[in-house]
C-alpha cells in the first residue's frame, strides 16, 4: 500500500495529477473565491434554487451592495451565472459540484477533532494518548 508506484492518483478518469500546474491554479482560484463565509452562504442558498439579488439580501440579511460584490467574485470565478429575467438577474450555480465542495467543507469543519497534548521528549506518544483517554473516560483532568 505505501510502496511507490502502487497508489492511484485518486482523481479518477480525469487524468489530472499533482504535476498539472494549470489544474492546480484553477482549483486554487476556485477555492480562493469560496474562501468567504458570505460567499459560502450564497452558494448554499443557490444550491436550493436560483435567486435574484434582493432574495439573497433578504435571506442572508446583508446589504445589496455587499451581496452584489460577492456575486461578482463568484461569477468571475465561474461559480455562479446570471440570467436576465425581465428587470432582474437570476443567479444560479454553474454546476452542483460546487455545492458539494462547500457542503463537504462544512461537514469537515464541524467534525469533532481529536485533541492533542504537548508531550515531553522522553514520554512515548502512546502513553499520552492512553492518559488522555483515561482522563476523558473518568472525568479527571488530563496531564
Short mmCIF file of C-alpha atoms in Angstrom, two decimals:
data_model
loop_
_atom_site.label_atom_id
_atom_site.label_comp_id
_atom_site.label_asym_id
_atom_site.label_seq_id
_atom_site.Cartn_x
_atom_site.Cartn_y
_atom_site.Cartn_z
CA UNK A 1 0.00 0.00 0.00
CA UNK A 2 2.68 2.56 0.85
CA UNK A 3 5.01 1.40 -1.91
CA UNK A 4 5.88 3.96 -4.53
CA UNK A 5 4.14 3.40 -7.84
CA UNK A 6 1.24 1.40 -6.43
CA UNK A 7 -1.01 4.28 -5.40
CA UNK A 8 -3.69 5.58 -7.72
CA UNK A 9 -3.77 9.30 -8.36
CA UNK A 10 -7.16 9.45 -6.63
CA UNK A 11 -8.63 11.61 -9.36
CA UNK A 12 -10.48 9.02 -11.39
CA UNK A 13 -10.55 9.12 -15.16
CA UNK A 14 -9.84 12.83 -15.44
CA UNK A 15 -6.11 12.29 -15.58
CA UNK A 16 -5.38 15.45 -13.60
CA UNK A 17 -2.36 14.78 -11.48
CA UNK A 18 -0.26 16.64 -8.96
CA UNK A 19 2.01 17.86 -11.74
CA UNK A 20 -0.75 19.58 -13.72
CA UNK A 21 0.05 23.22 -12.94
CA UNK A 22 -2.93 24.67 -14.81
CA UNK A 23 -5.38 22.45 -12.91
CA UNK A 24 -3.81 23.37 -9.57
CA UNK A 25 -4.04 27.07 -10.44
CA UNK A 26 -7.70 26.72 -11.44
CA UNK A 27 -8.51 24.80 -8.24
CA UNK A 28 -6.68 27.43 -6.21
CA UNK A 29 -8.67 30.23 -7.86
CA UNK A 30 -11.92 28.37 -7.18
CA UNK A 31 -11.08 27.79 -3.51
CA UNK A 32 -10.00 31.42 -3.12
CA UNK A 33 -13.38 32.55 -4.50
CA UNK A 34 -15.15 30.31 -1.98
CA UNK A 35 -12.97 31.49 0.92
CA UNK A 36 -15.53 33.81 2.49
CA UNK A 37 -18.33 32.94 4.91
CA UNK A 38 -20.70 35.19 2.95
CA UNK A 39 -19.86 33.55 -0.39
CA UNK A 40 -20.32 30.13 1.22
CA UNK A 41 -23.76 31.28 2.40
CA UNK A 42 -24.60 32.45 -1.13
CA UNK A 43 -23.55 29.09 -2.63
CA UNK A 44 -25.67 27.26 -0.04
CA UNK A 45 -28.67 29.48 -0.85
CA UNK A 46 -28.23 28.92 -4.59
CA UNK A 47 -27.92 25.18 -4.04
CA UNK A 48 -31.66 25.08 -3.45
CA UNK A 49 -32.80 27.28 -6.34
CA UNK A 50 -31.89 30.28 -8.49
CA UNK A 51 -32.29 33.60 -6.72
CA UNK A 52 -32.16 37.28 -7.57
CA UNK A 53 -30.11 39.75 -5.56
CA UNK A 54 -32.99 41.07 -3.44
CA UNK A 55 -33.95 37.50 -2.44
CA UNK A 56 -30.37 36.84 -1.33
CA UNK A 57 -30.31 40.17 0.53
CA UNK A 58 -33.44 39.19 2.48
CA UNK A 59 -32.35 35.62 3.12
CA UNK A 60 -28.79 36.44 4.20
CA UNK A 61 -29.64 39.76 5.91
CA UNK A 62 -26.83 41.58 4.08
CA UNK A 63 -26.81 44.86 2.18
CA UNK A 64 -27.49 44.80 -1.55
CA UNK A 65 -24.06 46.23 -2.47
CA UNK A 66 -22.32 43.57 -0.37
CA UNK A 67 -24.33 40.72 -1.93
CA UNK A 68 -23.64 42.13 -5.40
CA UNK A 69 -19.92 42.34 -4.68
CA UNK A 70 -19.79 38.71 -3.52
CA UNK A 71 -21.83 37.59 -6.53
CA UNK A 72 -19.36 39.35 -8.82
CA UNK A 73 -16.46 37.43 -7.24
CA UNK A 74 -18.35 34.14 -7.59
CA UNK A 75 -19.34 34.94 -11.18
CA UNK A 76 -15.77 35.88 -12.15
CA UNK A 77 -14.58 32.56 -10.69
CA UNK A 78 -17.14 30.59 -12.69
CA UNK A 79 -19.10 29.51 -9.62
CA UNK A 80 -22.39 31.27 -10.45
CA UNK A 81 -24.03 32.54 -13.60
CA UNK A 82 -26.63 35.24 -14.03
CA UNK A 83 -29.60 35.02 -16.38
CA UNK A 84 -31.74 38.05 -17.05
CA UNK A 85 -35.42 37.58 -16.27
CA UNK A 86 -37.17 40.86 -17.10
CA UNK A 87 -35.67 43.53 -14.86
CA UNK A 88 -33.97 41.03 -12.55
CA UNK A 89 -30.96 38.78 -12.92
CA UNK A 90 -31.48 35.30 -11.54
CA UNK A 91 -28.28 33.79 -10.16
CA UNK A 92 -27.66 30.05 -10.06
CA UNK A 93 -24.74 27.69 -9.55
CA UNK A 94 -22.84 26.76 -12.69
CA UNK A 95 -22.95 23.12 -11.55
CA UNK A 96 -23.73 21.25 -8.37
CA UNK A 97 -20.17 20.05 -7.85
CA UNK A 98 -19.61 23.49 -6.39
CA UNK A 99 -22.28 22.95 -3.75
CA UNK A 100 -20.66 19.62 -2.88
CA UNK A 101 -17.32 21.34 -2.31
CA UNK A 102 -18.96 23.75 0.13
CA UNK A 103 -21.09 21.16 1.94
CA UNK A 104 -18.11 18.79 2.24
CA UNK A 105 -16.00 21.63 3.67
CA UNK A 106 -18.74 22.48 6.19
CA UNK A 107 -19.08 18.83 7.18
CA UNK A 108 -15.33 18.58 7.66
CA UNK A 109 -15.21 21.84 9.65
CA UNK A 110 -17.89 20.64 12.07
CA UNK A 111 -16.48 17.16 12.66
CA UNK A 112 -15.02 16.59 16.12
CA UNK A 113 -11.26 16.91 16.14
CA UNK A 114 -9.02 14.79 18.30
CA UNK A 115 -7.27 16.87 20.91
CA UNK A 116 -3.52 16.69 21.11
CA UNK A 117 -1.50 17.45 24.17
CA UNK A 118 2.14 18.53 24.06
CA UNK A 119 4.38 15.76 25.28
CA UNK A 120 7.80 15.80 26.80
CA UNK A 121 10.56 14.45 24.56
CA UNK A 122 11.02 11.36 26.75
CA UNK A 123 7.31 10.46 27.08
CA UNK A 124 6.06 7.99 24.46
CA UNK A 125 3.10 9.27 22.45
CA UNK A 126 1.05 6.13 23.18
CA UNK A 127 1.22 6.76 26.93
CA UNK A 128 -0.04 10.31 26.50
CA UNK A 129 -2.92 9.14 24.31
CA UNK A 130 -3.81 6.46 26.84
CA UNK A 131 -3.69 9.00 29.68
CA UNK A 132 -5.95 11.39 27.74
CA UNK A 133 -8.41 8.60 27.01
CA UNK A 134 -8.44 7.50 30.64
CA UNK A 135 -8.91 11.08 31.82
CA UNK A 136 -11.77 11.60 29.38
CA UNK A 137 -13.49 8.38 30.49
CA UNK A 138 -13.19 9.18 34.21
CA UNK A 139 -13.80 12.91 34.00
CA UNK A 140 -10.38 13.56 35.55
CA UNK A 141 -8.18 16.29 34.11
CA UNK A 142 -5.60 15.02 31.64
CA UNK A 143 -1.91 15.59 32.15
#
